[in-house]
Structures are given as C-alpha cells and as structure tokens.
Coordinates of C-alpha atoms in Angstrom, one line a residue:
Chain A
X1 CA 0.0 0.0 0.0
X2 CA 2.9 2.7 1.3
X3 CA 4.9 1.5 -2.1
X4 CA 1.7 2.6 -4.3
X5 CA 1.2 5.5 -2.7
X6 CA 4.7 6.6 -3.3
X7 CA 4.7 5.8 -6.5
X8 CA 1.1 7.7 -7.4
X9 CA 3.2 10.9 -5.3
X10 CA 5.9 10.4 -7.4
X11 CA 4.0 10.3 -10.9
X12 CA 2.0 13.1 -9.9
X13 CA 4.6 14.8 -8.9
X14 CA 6.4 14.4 -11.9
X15 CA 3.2 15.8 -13.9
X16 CA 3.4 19.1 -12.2
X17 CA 6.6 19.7 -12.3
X18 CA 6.1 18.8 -16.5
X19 CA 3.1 21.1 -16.3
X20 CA 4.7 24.1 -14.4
X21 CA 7.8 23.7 -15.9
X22 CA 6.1 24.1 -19.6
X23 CA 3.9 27.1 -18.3
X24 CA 7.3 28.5 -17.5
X25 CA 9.5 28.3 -20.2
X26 CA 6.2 29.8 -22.6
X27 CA 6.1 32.9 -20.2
X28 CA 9.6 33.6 -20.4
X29 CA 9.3 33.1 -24.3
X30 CA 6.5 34.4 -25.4
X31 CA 7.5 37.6 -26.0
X32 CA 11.5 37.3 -27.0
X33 CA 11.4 38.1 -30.9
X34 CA 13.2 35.0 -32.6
X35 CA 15.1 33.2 -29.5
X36 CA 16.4 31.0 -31.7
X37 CA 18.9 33.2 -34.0
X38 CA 22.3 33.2 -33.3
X39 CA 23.2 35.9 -35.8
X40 CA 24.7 38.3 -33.4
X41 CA 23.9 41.0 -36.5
X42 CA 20.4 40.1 -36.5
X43 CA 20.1 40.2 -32.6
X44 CA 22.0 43.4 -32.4
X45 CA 19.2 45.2 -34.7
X46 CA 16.8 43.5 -33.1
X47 CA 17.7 44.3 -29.9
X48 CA 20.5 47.0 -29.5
X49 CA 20.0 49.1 -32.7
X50 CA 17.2 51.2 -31.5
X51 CA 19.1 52.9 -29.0
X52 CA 22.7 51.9 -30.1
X53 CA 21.9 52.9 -33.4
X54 CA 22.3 50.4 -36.3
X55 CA 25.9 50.7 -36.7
X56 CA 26.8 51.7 -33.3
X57 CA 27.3 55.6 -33.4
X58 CA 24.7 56.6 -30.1
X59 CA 21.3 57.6 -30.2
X60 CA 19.2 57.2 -27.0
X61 CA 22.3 54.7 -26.0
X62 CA 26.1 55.6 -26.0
X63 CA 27.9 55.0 -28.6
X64 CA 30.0 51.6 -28.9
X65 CA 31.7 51.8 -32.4
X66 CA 34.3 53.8 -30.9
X67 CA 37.8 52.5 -30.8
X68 CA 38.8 53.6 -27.0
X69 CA 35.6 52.2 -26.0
X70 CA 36.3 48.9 -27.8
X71 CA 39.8 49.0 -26.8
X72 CA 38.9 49.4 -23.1
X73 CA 35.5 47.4 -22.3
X74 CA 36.1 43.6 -21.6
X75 CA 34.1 40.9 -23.2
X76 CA 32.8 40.3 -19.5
X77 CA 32.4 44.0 -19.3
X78 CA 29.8 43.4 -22.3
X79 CA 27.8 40.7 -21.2
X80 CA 27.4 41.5 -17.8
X81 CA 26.1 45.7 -18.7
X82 CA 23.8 43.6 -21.5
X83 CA 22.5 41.3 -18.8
X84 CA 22.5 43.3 -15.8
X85 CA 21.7 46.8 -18.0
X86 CA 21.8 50.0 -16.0
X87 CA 18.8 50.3 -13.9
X88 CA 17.8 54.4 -13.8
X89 CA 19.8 55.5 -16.6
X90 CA 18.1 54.0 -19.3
X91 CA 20.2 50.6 -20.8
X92 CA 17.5 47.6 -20.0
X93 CA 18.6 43.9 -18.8
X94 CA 18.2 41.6 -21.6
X95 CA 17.4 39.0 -18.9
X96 CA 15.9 36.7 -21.9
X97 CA 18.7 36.1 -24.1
X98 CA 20.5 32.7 -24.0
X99 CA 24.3 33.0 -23.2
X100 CA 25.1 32.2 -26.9
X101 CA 22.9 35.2 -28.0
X102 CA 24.2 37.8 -25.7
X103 CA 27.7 36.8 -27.2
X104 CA 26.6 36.3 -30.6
X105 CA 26.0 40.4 -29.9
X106 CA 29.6 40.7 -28.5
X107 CA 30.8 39.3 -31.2
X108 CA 28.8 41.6 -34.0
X109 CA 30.0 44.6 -31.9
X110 CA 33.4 43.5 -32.1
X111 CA 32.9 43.3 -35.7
X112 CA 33.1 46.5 -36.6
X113 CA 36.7 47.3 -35.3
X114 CA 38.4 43.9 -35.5
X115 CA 42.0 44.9 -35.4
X116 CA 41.3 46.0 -31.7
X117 CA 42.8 43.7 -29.7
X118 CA 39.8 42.7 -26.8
X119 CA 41.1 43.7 -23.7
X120 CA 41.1 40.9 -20.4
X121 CA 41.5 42.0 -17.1
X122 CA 42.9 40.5 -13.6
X123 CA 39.8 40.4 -11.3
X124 CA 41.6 41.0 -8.5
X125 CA 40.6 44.0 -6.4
X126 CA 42.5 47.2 -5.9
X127 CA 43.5 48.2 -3.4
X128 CA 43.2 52.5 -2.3
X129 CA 42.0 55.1 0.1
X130 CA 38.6 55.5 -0.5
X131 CA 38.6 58.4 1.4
X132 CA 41.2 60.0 -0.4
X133 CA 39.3 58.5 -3.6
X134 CA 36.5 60.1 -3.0
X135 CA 38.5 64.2 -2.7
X136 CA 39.8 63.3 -5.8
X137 CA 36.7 62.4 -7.6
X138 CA 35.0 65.0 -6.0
X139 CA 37.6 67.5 -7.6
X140 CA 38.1 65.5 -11.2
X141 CA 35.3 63.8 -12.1
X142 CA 32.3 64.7 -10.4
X143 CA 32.1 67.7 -12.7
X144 CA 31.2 65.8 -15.6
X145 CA 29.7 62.4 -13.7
X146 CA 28.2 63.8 -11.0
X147 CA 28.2 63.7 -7.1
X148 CA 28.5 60.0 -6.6
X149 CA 29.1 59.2 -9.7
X150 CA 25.6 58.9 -10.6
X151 CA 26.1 59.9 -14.5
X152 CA 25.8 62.7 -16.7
X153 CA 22.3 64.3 -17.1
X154 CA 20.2 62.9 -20.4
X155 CA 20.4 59.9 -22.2
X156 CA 23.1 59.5 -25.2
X157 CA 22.9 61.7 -28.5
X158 CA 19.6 62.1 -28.7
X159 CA 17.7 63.5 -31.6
X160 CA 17.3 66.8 -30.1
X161 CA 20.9 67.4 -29.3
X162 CA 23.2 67.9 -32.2
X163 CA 25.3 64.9 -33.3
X164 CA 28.6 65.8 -32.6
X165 CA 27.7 67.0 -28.3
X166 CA 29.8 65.4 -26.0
X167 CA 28.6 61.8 -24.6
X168 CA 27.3 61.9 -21.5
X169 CA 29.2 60.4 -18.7
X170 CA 27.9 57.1 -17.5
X171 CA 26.7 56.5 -14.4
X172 CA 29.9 54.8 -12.6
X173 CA 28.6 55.1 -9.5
X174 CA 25.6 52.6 -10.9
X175 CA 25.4 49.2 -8.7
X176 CA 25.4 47.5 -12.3
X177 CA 28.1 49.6 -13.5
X178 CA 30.5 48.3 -10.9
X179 CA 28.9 44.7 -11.2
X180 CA 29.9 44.7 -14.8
X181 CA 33.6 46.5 -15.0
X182 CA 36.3 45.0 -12.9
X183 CA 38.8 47.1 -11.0
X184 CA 41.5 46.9 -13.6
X185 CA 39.0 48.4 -16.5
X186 CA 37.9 50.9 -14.3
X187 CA 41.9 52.1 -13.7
X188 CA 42.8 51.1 -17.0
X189 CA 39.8 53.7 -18.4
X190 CA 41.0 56.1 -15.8
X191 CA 44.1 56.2 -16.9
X192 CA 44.3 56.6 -20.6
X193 CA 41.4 57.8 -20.8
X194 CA 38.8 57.9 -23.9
X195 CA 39.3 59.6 -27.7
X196 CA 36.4 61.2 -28.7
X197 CA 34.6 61.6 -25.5
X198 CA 35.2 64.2 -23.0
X199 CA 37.1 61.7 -20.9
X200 CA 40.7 62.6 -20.9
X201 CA 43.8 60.8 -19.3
X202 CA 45.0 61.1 -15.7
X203 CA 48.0 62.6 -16.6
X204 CA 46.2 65.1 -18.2
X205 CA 44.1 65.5 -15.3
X206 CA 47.2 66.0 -12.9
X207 CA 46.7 62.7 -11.4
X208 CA 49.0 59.8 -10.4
X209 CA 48.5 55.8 -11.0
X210 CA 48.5 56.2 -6.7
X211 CA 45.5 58.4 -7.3
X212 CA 43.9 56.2 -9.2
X213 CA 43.8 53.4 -7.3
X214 CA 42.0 55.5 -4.7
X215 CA 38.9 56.7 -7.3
X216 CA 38.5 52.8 -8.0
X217 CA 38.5 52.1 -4.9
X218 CA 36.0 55.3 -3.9
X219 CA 34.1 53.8 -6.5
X220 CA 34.1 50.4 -5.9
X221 CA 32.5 51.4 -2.4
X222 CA 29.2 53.1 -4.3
X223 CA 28.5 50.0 -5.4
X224 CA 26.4 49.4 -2.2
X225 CA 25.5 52.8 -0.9
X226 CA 23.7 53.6 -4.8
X227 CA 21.8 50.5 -4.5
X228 CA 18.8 51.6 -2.4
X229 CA 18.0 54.4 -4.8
X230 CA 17.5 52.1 -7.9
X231 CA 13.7 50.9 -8.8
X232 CA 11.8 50.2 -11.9
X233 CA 8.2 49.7 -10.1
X234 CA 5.5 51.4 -11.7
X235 CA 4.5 54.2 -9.2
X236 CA 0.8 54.4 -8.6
X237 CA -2.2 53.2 -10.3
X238 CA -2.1 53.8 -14.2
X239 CA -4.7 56.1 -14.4
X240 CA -6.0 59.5 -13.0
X241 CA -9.8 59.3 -12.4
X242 CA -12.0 62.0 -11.5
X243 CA -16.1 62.1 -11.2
X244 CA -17.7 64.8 -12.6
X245 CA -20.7 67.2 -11.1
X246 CA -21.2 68.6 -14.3
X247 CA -22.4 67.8 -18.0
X248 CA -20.4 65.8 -20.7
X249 CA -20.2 69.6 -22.2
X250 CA -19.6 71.6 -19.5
X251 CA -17.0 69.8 -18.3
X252 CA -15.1 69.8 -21.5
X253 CA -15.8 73.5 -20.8
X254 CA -14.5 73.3 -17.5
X255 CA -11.3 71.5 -18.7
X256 CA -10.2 73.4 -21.5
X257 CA -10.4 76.9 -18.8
X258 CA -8.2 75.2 -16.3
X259 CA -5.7 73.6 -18.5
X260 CA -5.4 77.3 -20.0
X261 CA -5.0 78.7 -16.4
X262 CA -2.3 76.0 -16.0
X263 CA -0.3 76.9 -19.0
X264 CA -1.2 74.5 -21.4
X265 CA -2.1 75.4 -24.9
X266 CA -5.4 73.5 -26.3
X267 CA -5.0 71.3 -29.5
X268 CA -8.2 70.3 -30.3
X269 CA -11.3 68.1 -29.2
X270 CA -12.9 64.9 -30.6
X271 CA -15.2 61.6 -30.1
X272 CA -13.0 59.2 -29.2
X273 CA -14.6 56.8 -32.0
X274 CA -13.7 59.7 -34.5
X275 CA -11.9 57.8 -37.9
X276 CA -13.3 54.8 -36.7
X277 CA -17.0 55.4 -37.5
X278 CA -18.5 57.3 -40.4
X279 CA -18.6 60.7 -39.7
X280 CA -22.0 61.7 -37.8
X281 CA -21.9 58.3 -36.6
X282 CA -19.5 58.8 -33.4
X283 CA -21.0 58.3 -30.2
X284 CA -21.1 61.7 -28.0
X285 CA -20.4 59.5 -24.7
X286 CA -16.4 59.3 -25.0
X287 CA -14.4 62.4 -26.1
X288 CA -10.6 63.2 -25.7
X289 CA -9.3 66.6 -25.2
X290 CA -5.8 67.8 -26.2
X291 CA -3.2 70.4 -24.7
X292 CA 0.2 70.6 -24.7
X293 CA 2.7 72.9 -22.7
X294 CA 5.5 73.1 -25.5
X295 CA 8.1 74.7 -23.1
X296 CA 8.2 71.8 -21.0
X297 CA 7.3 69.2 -24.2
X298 CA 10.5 70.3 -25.8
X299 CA 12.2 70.0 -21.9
X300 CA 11.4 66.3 -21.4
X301 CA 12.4 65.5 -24.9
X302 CA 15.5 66.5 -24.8
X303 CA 15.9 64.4 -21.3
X304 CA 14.5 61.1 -23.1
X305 CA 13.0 61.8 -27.3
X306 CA 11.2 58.3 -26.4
X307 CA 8.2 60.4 -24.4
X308 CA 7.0 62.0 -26.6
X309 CA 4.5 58.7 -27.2
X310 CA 2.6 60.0 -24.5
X311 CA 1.9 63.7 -25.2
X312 CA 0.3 66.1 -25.8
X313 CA -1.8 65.5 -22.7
X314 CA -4.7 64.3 -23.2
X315 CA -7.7 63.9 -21.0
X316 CA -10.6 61.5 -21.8
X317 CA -14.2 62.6 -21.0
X318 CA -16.8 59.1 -20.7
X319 CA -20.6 59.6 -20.1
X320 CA -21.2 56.3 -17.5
X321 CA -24.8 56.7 -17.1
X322 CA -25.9 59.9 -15.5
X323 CA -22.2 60.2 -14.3
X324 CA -19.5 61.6 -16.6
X325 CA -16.1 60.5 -15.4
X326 CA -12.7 62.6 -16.8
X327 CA -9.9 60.5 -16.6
X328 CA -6.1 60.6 -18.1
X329 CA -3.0 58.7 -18.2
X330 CA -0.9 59.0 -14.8
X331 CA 2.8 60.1 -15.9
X332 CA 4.0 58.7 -12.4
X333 CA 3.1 55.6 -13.3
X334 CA 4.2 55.6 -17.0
X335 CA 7.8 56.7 -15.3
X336 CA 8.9 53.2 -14.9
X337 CA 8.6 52.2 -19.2
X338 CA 11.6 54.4 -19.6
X339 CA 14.2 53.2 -16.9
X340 CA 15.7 57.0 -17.0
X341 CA 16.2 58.4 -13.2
X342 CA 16.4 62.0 -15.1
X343 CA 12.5 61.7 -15.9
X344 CA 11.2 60.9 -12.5
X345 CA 11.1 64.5 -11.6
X346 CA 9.0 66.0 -14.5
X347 CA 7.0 62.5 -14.0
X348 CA 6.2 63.7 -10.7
X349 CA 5.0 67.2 -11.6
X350 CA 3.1 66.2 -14.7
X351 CA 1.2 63.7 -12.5
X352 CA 0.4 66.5 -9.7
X353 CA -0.6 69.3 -12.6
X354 CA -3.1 66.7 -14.4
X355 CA -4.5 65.5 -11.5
X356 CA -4.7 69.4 -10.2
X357 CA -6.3 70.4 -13.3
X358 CA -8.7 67.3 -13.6
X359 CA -10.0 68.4 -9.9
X360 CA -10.7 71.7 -10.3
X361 CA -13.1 70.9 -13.8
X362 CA -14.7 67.9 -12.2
X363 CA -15.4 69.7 -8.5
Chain B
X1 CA -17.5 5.5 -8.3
X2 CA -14.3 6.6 -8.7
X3 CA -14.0 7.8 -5.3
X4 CA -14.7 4.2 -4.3
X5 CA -11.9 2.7 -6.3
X6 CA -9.6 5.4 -4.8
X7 CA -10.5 4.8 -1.3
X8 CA -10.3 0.6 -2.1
X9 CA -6.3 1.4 -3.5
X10 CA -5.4 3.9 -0.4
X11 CA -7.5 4.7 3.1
X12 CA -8.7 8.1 3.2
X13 CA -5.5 9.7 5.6
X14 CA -3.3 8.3 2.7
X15 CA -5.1 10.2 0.3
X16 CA -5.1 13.5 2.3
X17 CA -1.4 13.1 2.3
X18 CA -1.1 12.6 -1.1
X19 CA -3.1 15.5 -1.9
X20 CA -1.5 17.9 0.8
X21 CA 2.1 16.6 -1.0
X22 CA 1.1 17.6 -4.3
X23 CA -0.5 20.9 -3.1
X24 CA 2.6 21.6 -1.5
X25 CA 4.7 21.0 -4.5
X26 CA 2.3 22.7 -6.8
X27 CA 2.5 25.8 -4.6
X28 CA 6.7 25.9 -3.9
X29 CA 6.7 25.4 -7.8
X30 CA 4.9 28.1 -8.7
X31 CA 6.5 30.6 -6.0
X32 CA 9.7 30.1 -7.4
X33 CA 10.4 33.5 -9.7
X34 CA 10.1 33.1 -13.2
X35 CA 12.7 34.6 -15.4
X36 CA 11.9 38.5 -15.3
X37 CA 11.3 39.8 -18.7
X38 CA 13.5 41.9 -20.5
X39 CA 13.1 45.8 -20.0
X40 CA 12.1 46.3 -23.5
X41 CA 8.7 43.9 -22.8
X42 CA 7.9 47.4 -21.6
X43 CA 8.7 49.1 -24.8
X44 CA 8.4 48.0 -27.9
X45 CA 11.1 49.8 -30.2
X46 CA 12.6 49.2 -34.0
X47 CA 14.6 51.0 -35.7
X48 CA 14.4 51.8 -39.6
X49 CA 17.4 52.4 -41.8
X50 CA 14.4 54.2 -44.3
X51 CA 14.2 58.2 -44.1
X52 CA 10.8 59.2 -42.1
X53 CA 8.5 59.5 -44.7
X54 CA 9.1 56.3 -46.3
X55 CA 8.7 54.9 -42.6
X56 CA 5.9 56.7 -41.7
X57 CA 3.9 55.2 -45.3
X58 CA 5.4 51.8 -44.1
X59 CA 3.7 52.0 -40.8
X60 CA 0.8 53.2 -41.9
X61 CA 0.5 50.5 -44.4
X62 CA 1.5 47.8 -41.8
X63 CA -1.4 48.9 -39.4
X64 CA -3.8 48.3 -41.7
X65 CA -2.5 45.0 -42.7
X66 CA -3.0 44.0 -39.0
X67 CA -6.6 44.9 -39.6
X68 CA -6.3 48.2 -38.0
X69 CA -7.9 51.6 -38.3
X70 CA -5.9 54.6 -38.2
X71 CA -7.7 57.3 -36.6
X72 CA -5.4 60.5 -36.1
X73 CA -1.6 61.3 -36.7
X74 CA -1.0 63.4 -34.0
X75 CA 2.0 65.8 -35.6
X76 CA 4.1 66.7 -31.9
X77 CA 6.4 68.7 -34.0
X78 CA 5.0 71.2 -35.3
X79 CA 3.8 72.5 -32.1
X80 CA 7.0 72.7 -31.0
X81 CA 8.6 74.2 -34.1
X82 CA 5.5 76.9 -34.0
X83 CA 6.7 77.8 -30.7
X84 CA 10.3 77.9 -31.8
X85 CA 11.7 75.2 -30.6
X86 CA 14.5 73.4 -32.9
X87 CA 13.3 69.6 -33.2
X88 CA 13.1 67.3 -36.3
X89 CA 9.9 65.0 -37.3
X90 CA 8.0 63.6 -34.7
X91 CA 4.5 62.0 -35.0
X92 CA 2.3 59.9 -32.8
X93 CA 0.2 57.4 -35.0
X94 CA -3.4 56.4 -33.0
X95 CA -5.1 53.4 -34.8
X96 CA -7.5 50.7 -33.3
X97 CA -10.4 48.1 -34.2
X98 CA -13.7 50.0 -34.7
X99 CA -15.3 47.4 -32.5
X100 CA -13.2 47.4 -29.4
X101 CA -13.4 51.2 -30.0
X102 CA -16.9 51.1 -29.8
X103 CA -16.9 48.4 -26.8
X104 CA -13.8 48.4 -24.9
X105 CA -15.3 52.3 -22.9
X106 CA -18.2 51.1 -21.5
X107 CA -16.9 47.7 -20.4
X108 CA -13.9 48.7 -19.2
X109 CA -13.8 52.5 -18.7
X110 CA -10.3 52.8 -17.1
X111 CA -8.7 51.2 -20.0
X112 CA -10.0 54.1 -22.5
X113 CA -7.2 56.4 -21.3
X114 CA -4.9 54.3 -23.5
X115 CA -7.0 54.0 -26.6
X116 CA -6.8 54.1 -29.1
X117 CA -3.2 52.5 -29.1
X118 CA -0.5 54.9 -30.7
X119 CA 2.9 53.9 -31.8
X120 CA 5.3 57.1 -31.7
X121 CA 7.8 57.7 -34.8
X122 CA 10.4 60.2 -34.7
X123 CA 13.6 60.4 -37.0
X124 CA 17.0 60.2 -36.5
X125 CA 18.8 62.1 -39.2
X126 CA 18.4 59.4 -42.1
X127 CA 17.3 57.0 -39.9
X128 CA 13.8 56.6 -38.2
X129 CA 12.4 55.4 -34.4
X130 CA 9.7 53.3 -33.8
X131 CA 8.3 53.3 -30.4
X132 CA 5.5 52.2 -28.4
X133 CA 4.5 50.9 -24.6
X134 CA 3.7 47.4 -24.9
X135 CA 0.1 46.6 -23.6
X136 CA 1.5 43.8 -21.7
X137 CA 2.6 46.6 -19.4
X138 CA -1.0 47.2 -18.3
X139 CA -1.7 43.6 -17.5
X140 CA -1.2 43.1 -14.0
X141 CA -2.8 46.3 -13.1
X142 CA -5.9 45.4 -15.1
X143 CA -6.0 42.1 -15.1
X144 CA -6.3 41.6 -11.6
X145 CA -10.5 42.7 -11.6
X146 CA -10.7 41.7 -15.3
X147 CA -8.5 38.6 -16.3
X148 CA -10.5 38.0 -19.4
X149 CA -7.9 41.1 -21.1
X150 CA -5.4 39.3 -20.7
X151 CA -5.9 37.9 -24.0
X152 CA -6.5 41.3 -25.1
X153 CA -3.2 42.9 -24.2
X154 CA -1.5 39.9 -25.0
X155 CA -3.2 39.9 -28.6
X156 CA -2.1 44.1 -29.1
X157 CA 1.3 43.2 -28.0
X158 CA 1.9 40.9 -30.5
X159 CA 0.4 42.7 -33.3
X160 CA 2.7 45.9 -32.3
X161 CA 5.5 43.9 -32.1
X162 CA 4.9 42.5 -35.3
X163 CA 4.0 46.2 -37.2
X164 CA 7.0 47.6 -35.4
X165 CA 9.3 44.4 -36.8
X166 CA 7.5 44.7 -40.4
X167 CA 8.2 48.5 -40.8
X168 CA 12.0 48.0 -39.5
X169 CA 13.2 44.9 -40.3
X170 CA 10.6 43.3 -43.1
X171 CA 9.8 39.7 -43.3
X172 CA 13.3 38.6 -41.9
X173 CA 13.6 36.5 -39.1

C-alpha cells in the first residue's frame, strides 16, 4: 500500500513539475522576438540598434563603435552591462537572451573594429584610500559624472541634441556599472582615458597611478551605498480618475479653462470613435481633449526623445450613465517604461498638474 | 465510483497526504520566480534604416494589414517648431479596431485612457524610431478585476511587435 502511494506521489509529482515547468518556459518566451537566431547581427538590430543605433554611433544609448571604447571594455564587461543593464539610466537587462545570444551580440560589436585587440582583465581587487578616492573624484570627475558618480544628465545623443555633443558620462557610481567593469578596467579607463569623449587621461588631469587606485577604490565602495535608490516599479495606479458634477459639455468646458489657467495650450477636441466610424456616426459618450505645454514638451524631450508617445496631454471625458467621469494617463506611473532616473522628476510634476487640473473641472 | 476505487487502492488519511504533498509542490513550484522579462517587454522599439516618410507610409500601411484603423496622426512637431523650438519629425500614430473602440469604454472604462493604441515615430537624421509601450505593461494592473484582457493585451502586443518588426526589419527572421 505505502509502495503505491509513493509511487502515485511520485508520478504526480512528476506531472506538475512537467506542467509548471512548460507554463514557464512559454512565459519567459513568449515575447522574445526570434530566441532561436544566433546571428549576433540580427540580434543586435533586433535588440540593440534602436538605441545603439544600427551601426553603433549613439542615439538614446552611448555610442559603442568607438575604438577607445572597444579598446577598453572587456568581453565580460559586455555581457554583464547587457544582462544586468543599467537600472535608472536607461540601458535595459536583456534578462531573456541565451548565453550564446548575448555573445553572438559581443561578437557583431566587435565586428566593426576587428583589429582592436579585446582587452582581459585581472579580477583582482585594488587596493586604495577610499577616502582619499573620494576628494579626488569630488575635484576631477564629479564635474562631468556627478556627485556619486551617478552619471551625466540625459540619455546619449539624442535627436534633439546635435550629433557631434559630447557623450554623456555614465553613471559609474551605478550598482550595475561596478557589477559589470572590474577594478583593472575601471583604472585602465582612468588612466588613458577615452578619444572622442570628454574623458581625458589622468595625466592630463594631474593625477597619479596612486590616485587612481584610490577613485576605484572610492568607486568600488558606491556599489552598495547607490543601490537603495535604484527601482523600476511602476508608481501608482495607471490612471487618473475623477467624477464629474457637471455635464459631458460643460465639463469639457471646465477642462479646457483650467488647462489654460495651468499653462497649457489646447490642441483640439474629438469623439474618441472619431476615424473609426462614419462621420456623424460617433458616439457623444467618449471624447478626448488635447493640450500641450510646448516649453516643457520640448524639456522632457531633450531628457528622453522616447516620451514624446505620451503627449500632448490628453484627457478623456466618458458619459457612465448619468455620471460623466474625466480620466487621463498618470505620468508617475508611466515613469517606470523608460528606466531613465532623469524623468522621475517631471513624472512627478506632470502627475500632480493633471491630477490638479482634472479636480478643479470635475469639483 | 471513482472515489470508491480510490478509497479501495489507499485509506482516506493516505489520500489526504497525497493531496496535501502535491498541493505543497504545486504551490513551492509556482512561487519560485520566473525569469523576469527583459526591459524592453515594456517598450516595444525598432529602428528603420528608411528616411521618415518612407517609414511613416510603411507603418501606416503595416497597421492596416493587422486589420487596423488609423484614426489620427497626431503631428508633436510642429507645435514645438511653431513655438520655436529646434526639433526634427515627430508624430504619434493612433489606430484601433472600430469594435473594441466602440466596446472596450463602456466595459472597461479605465482602460480608454490608453485608446486608441498609438505607436510614436520620430527620425534620426536618415534613420527613423519606432516606439510604443507594450500593452502587456497594463496587465497586472488590469487584469487583476478583469482577467478575461489578458488575452486582449496579449493579442495588441503581439500585433505591435509584429507592425514595429514589419516596418524595420521586413519579413526577416
């Protein structure tokens, strides 16, 4: 009896674990575009390009088809920032990729410059004054990458800056930043610096190999204080909702005076179902209202070109019944899509302005 | 009668422990963390080699193929070039069904702030950006009253992804 009813344990058991196991492997899937290729040049537009650009120059991303970066940044360098990414400071974590894929991209990028010799470091730690590491940063390098190394504000060469600006300085004060480069690339950077970026030697920043040592190992130390400030969890509920006391009409009324009052510039109006039914046909119980405040439009592009998918603002006006409800995306909430620190500010203020101007046309 | 075969093969304690076993597997199974899902699940982005207008036709013509209707092409720079601010092209494509248009409001009235869907285009000197927020981003804060959309964002998500790879990357795998 005991022997059966191991065995009936064991079998289902073993069904589960076939069941679950099968669920999970479709939910990690699903939604990976071709796991299958190999063809790092194929992954690399896939995956990289759209930041990267398609031949590496920089768009939203840094640039990597530059020689001192691919002279400089270890293979292990690579697949750690592409599987760990940068979290804040836009770079995802390509969590999904099989090993082979995310060095089938290593080796496309190394493609492009193949008479650079790929760098391999010691993992050994260095050793410095992290005090003293931290005067010298403070005086060198915090100009350009920030107290705490927290990185250069913006993303990479965006399409609102002009080609040829300066890269912004990473973020080497990231968690991921100093869970990707070792020591030795961190010093070896450091000390010859990069051509083509703002990033010059330490010699030609006054300092010694001694000095050095002490940044990494000032730097090496950020690695746990910077962690606690790092979060990609959607903030809030995803939408703003108010209940109006007034008419479908007046309170499109109502809207369009306060979004005026708060600086915005109305667009236009419509039936939501507009283009989708025959004209005279829409239904008067769903409208959306545009505005836009170019000023700080043009401001948040320049921080990230990629939100622009969400404006103009836009509030939606829906007839439930005798209720009429406005409602509007909640920028707060949206934050998280972009993984950029730098927009978690405006997110903030955008979210308090709608929901500021949805109460005072609703109340 | 199958409940009196089971009982005949194992007394009812035995049973209890066979279910409580599997219930304790099932439930330690499915607590372990699944693989998180890359960042760009979020977003869905592409990239064009093609100039903008060639893109912008392209996508156009790839929304409909889906079985989409465009309804507006919201033009975000021109307001900003009106008010002299230095950007180049930027557009915001809305397109839906005309049914879920028509439906999705009334059933689901906090989902209409994010229709119709939009997929944002913007170029990069001779290059073009595709970019949109993957539906499946929504999920787990709507599906939690309403798991029948579910199948709904899963279905937009894979139709943007596959408009997005059509207009960047054509029919290659």
């Amino acid at each position: 009896m005991w022997r059966k009813f191991c065995l009936l344990t064991v079998f289902l058991s073993l069904v589960a674990m076939a069941f679950f196991a099968v669920a999970a492997t479709n939910s990690a899937t699903e939604h990976v575009q071709r796991p299958d290729s190999l063809d790092g040049g194929l992954l690399f537009q896939n995956k990289c390009s759209m930041c990267h650009g398609s031949e590496g120059v920089g768009s939203v991303g840094v640039p990597l088809n530059l020689p001192d970066f691919l002279r400089t940044a270890s293979d292990n360098y690579l697949y750690k920032t592409i599987r760990l990414g940068r979290p804040g400071r836009v770079m995802p974590s390509f969590q999904t990729l099989t090993d082979e894929q995310v060095n089938s991209i290593i080796r496309y990028i190394r493609s492009w410059q193949p008479e650079i010799k790929t760098p391999v470091y010691s993992s050994e730690s260095i050793v410095g004054n992290k005090q003293k590491g931290k005067q010298i940063f403070d005086a060198s390098c915090a100009s350009c990458h920030r107290q705490a190394g927290i990185g250069g504000k913006g993303t990479g060469v965006t399409f609102s800056r002009p080609r040829d600006a300066e890269i912004i300085a990473p973020a080497i004060g990231n968690p991921t930043f100093l869970a990707s480069a070792s020591d030795h690339m961190i010093k070896q950077v450091i000390m010859t610096g990069r051509d083509s970026t703002p990033m010059i030697s330490a010699k030609l920043m006054g300092l010694t190999e001694q000095d050095v040592d002490h940044v990494v190992s000032y730097l090496r130390s950020l690695a746990d204080t910077n962690k606690v400030q790092v979060s990609s969890e959607p903030k809030g509920e995803p939408v703003l909702e108010f209940e109006s006391s007034y008419t479908l009409e007046e309170t499109i009324n109502n809207i369009r005076e306060a979004a005026m009052g708060y600086n915005f510039r109305y667009i236009r109006e419509q039936t939501l179902d507009r283009g989708f039914v025959d004209e005279g046909k829409e239904s008067n119980d769903a409208y959306l209202v545009y505005f836009c405040n170019f000023t700080f439009l043009n401001q948040v592009l320049q921080v990230d070109p990629r939100v622009g998918m969400f404006l103009p603002f836009r509030a939606t006006i829906l007839k439930k019944g005798d209720t009429v409800v406005v409602m509007t995306v909640n920028p707060d909430f949206l934050c998280s899509l972009f993984n950029n620190d730098e927009l978690k500010q405006g997110c903030a203020f955008m979210s308090e302005k709608y929901a500021a101007m949805l109460e005072e046309s609703t109340l | 009668m199958m409940k009196n075969s089971l009982l005949k093969l194992f007394p009812q304690k035995a049973l209890v422990a066979l279910l409580l076993s599997f219930s304790v597997f099932a439930f330690v199974f499915m607590s372990i963390p699944e693989v998180h899902a890359d960042h760009t699940q979020k977003l869905i982005m592409g990239r064009s080699v093609e100039a903008f207008p060639e893109t912008m036709s392209a996508l156009q013509e790839e929304i409909k193929k889906a079985g989409y209707a465009i309804s507006i092409v919201q033009r975000v720079d021109i307001g900003l070039t009106g008010m002299g601010f230095k950007t180049d092209k930027y557009r915001v494509v809305f397109f839906g069904k005309p049914e879920e248009i028509q439906t999705l409001p009334q059933k689901y009235p906090l989902l209409t702030p994010y229709l119709p869907l939009s997929i944002a285009i913007f170029a990069e000197e001779q290059e073009t950006v595709l970019i949109a927020m993957s539906p499946l981003f929504l999920e787990h804060s709507y599906s939690k009253e309403h798991p029948e959309l579910s199948a709904v964002f899963q279905r937009w998500d894979s139709d943007i992804q596959a408009i997005i790879h059509r207009v960047c990357y054509g029919d290659e795998q």
